[in-house]
Amino acid sequence: MKLLNEETALLKKREFKTLDKLQARKRQLSLSFDKHQTAVRAHPEVLDNVPDDDRTELRNLYQRFRCALSDNILALRSSHDAAERVVSLIMESVRKQLWQAPDRLCSLCAARPADRGRQQKSLIRALTAPIMHGMRLAKGDALRKERTTGLWPL
């Protein structure tokens, strides 16, 4: 939970440089959690041997974990959405600049004005391809994180 709270605090402060180390550790912990959770699911009868006091304490810890996880997910989602908005603004700005000066940017197709729109769209795709590729990678990372944090009720 400490790691989740630290990551949430860093996301809220927008300190992205230090997140890489935390996220690598978080990935290791989530894989370990998933391994242990799978083992318990394979043998649910083990839970029958847990004393009531420990079971109550585990439920309380689980609730605190769920709250920390929920806060972390919200912080990650808001950071992702903010990054998407920035990328969209950049792409829109590039589009506007391309459409405002078509003759300068499409001097190669001056003989064929009908090709101008197609060349502008191709140029927009070429300029924004690295940005879009980074967004797809980030979205894939988010989906992998969601898959590795499957939780089970106590």
Coordinates of C-alpha atoms in Angstrom, one line a residue, residues 1-153:
M1 CA 0.0 0.0 0.0
K2 CA 2.9 2.3 0.7
L3 CA 4.1 2.0 -2.9
L4 CA 0.6 2.8 -4.2
N5 CA 0.4 5.8 -2.0
E6 CA 3.8 7.0 -3.0
E7 CA 3.0 6.6 -6.7
T8 CA -0.3 8.5 -6.2
A9 CA 1.5 11.4 -4.5
L10 CA 4.1 11.6 -7.3
L11 CA 1.4 11.6 -9.9
K12 CA -0.4 14.4 -8.1
K13 CA 2.8 16.4 -7.8
R14 CA 3.6 15.7 -11.5
E15 CA 7.0 14.2 -10.7
F16 CA 7.2 11.8 -13.6
K17 CA 10.9 11.2 -13.6
T18 CA 10.9 9.2 -10.3
L19 CA 7.9 7.1 -11.4
D20 CA 9.8 4.6 -13.5
K21 CA 11.5 3.0 -10.5
L22 CA 8.3 2.9 -8.5
Q23 CA 6.4 1.4 -11.4
A24 CA 9.0 -1.3 -12.0
R25 CA 8.7 -2.3 -8.3
K26 CA 4.9 -2.1 -8.6
R27 CA 5.0 -4.5 -11.5
Q28 CA 7.1 -7.0 -9.5
L29 CA 4.7 -6.8 -6.6
S30 CA 1.6 -7.2 -8.8
L31 CA 3.1 -10.3 -10.4
S32 CA 3.9 -11.7 -6.9
F33 CA 0.4 -10.9 -5.7
D34 CA -1.1 -12.6 -8.7
K35 CA 1.0 -15.7 -8.2
H36 CA 0.0 -15.9 -4.5
Q37 CA -3.6 -15.2 -5.3
T38 CA -3.7 -17.9 -7.9
A39 CA -2.2 -20.4 -5.3
V40 CA -4.9 -19.5 -2.8
R41 CA -7.7 -19.8 -5.4
A42 CA -6.4 -23.3 -6.3
H43 CA -6.7 -24.3 -2.6
P44 CA -9.6 -22.2 -1.0
E45 CA -9.8 -24.7 1.9
V46 CA -6.7 -23.1 3.3
L47 CA -8.8 -20.0 4.2
D48 CA -11.0 -22.2 6.4
N49 CA -8.1 -22.6 8.8
V50 CA -7.6 -18.8 9.3
P51 CA -8.7 -17.7 12.8
D52 CA -11.6 -15.2 13.1
D53 CA -9.3 -12.4 14.5
D54 CA -6.9 -12.8 11.6
R55 CA -9.7 -12.9 9.1
T56 CA -11.1 -9.6 10.5
E57 CA -7.7 -8.0 10.3
L58 CA -7.2 -9.3 6.8
R59 CA -10.6 -7.8 5.8
N60 CA -9.6 -4.4 7.2
L61 CA -6.3 -4.5 5.4
Y62 CA -8.0 -5.5 2.2
Q63 CA -10.4 -2.5 2.5
R64 CA -7.5 -0.2 3.1
F65 CA -5.7 -1.7 0.1
R66 CA -8.8 -1.3 -2.1
C67 CA -9.0 2.4 -1.1
A68 CA -5.3 3.0 -1.9
L69 CA -5.7 1.1 -5.2
S70 CA -8.8 3.2 -6.1
D71 CA -6.9 6.4 -5.4
N72 CA -4.0 5.2 -7.4
I73 CA -6.2 4.2 -10.4
L74 CA -7.9 7.6 -10.4
A75 CA -4.5 9.4 -10.3
L76 CA -3.2 7.3 -13.2
R77 CA -6.4 7.8 -15.2
S78 CA -6.3 11.6 -14.7
S79 CA -2.6 11.7 -15.7
H80 CA -3.4 9.7 -18.7
D81 CA -6.3 11.9 -19.7
A82 CA -4.2 15.0 -19.2
A83 CA -1.5 13.6 -21.5
E84 CA -4.1 12.7 -24.1
R85 CA -5.5 16.3 -24.0
V86 CA -2.0 17.7 -24.5
V87 CA -1.4 15.4 -27.5
S88 CA -4.8 16.3 -28.9
L89 CA -4.0 20.0 -28.6
I90 CA -0.6 19.5 -30.3
M91 CA -2.2 17.5 -33.1
E92 CA -4.9 20.1 -33.6
S93 CA -2.3 22.9 -33.7
V94 CA -0.4 21.0 -36.3
R95 CA -3.6 20.5 -38.4
K96 CA -4.4 24.1 -38.2
Q97 CA -1.0 25.2 -39.3
L98 CA -1.0 22.7 -42.2
W99 CA -4.4 23.8 -43.4
Q100 CA -3.5 27.5 -43.1
A101 CA -0.5 27.3 -45.3
P102 CA -1.2 24.6 -47.9
D103 CA 0.9 26.2 -50.7
R104 CA 4.0 26.4 -48.7
L105 CA 3.7 22.9 -47.3
C106 CA 2.6 21.2 -50.5
S107 CA 4.8 22.9 -53.0
L108 CA 5.5 19.5 -54.5
C109 CA 1.9 19.1 -55.6
A110 CA 1.4 22.6 -57.0
A111 CA 0.8 21.1 -60.4
R112 CA -2.0 18.9 -59.1
P113 CA -4.1 20.8 -56.5
A114 CA -6.4 17.8 -56.1
D115 CA -3.6 16.0 -54.3
R116 CA -3.1 18.7 -51.8
G117 CA -5.5 17.4 -49.2
R118 CA -4.1 13.9 -49.5
Q119 CA -0.6 15.2 -49.0
Q120 CA -1.6 17.3 -46.0
K121 CA -3.2 14.3 -44.3
S122 CA -0.2 12.2 -45.0
L123 CA 2.0 14.9 -43.5
I124 CA -0.2 15.1 -40.4
R125 CA 0.1 11.3 -40.0
A126 CA 3.9 11.4 -40.4
L127 CA 4.2 14.3 -37.8
T128 CA 1.9 12.7 -35.3
A129 CA 2.9 9.0 -35.7
P130 CA 5.5 9.0 -32.9
I131 CA 3.0 10.6 -30.5
M132 CA 0.2 8.2 -31.4
H133 CA 2.6 5.2 -31.1
G134 CA 3.6 6.4 -27.6
M135 CA -0.1 6.7 -26.6
R136 CA -0.8 3.1 -27.8
L137 CA 2.2 1.8 -25.8
A138 CA 1.0 3.7 -22.7
K139 CA -2.6 2.3 -23.2
G140 CA -1.1 -1.2 -23.5
D141 CA 0.8 -0.7 -20.3
A142 CA -2.4 0.4 -18.5
L143 CA -4.3 -2.7 -19.8
R144 CA -1.5 -5.0 -18.6
K145 CA -1.6 -3.4 -15.2
E146 CA -5.3 -3.9 -15.0
R147 CA -4.9 -7.6 -15.8
T148 CA -2.3 -8.1 -13.2
T149 CA -4.2 -6.5 -10.3
G150 CA -7.2 -8.9 -10.3
L151 CA -8.4 -8.9 -6.7
W152 CA -10.3 -11.6 -4.7
P153 CA -12.6 -11.0 -1.8

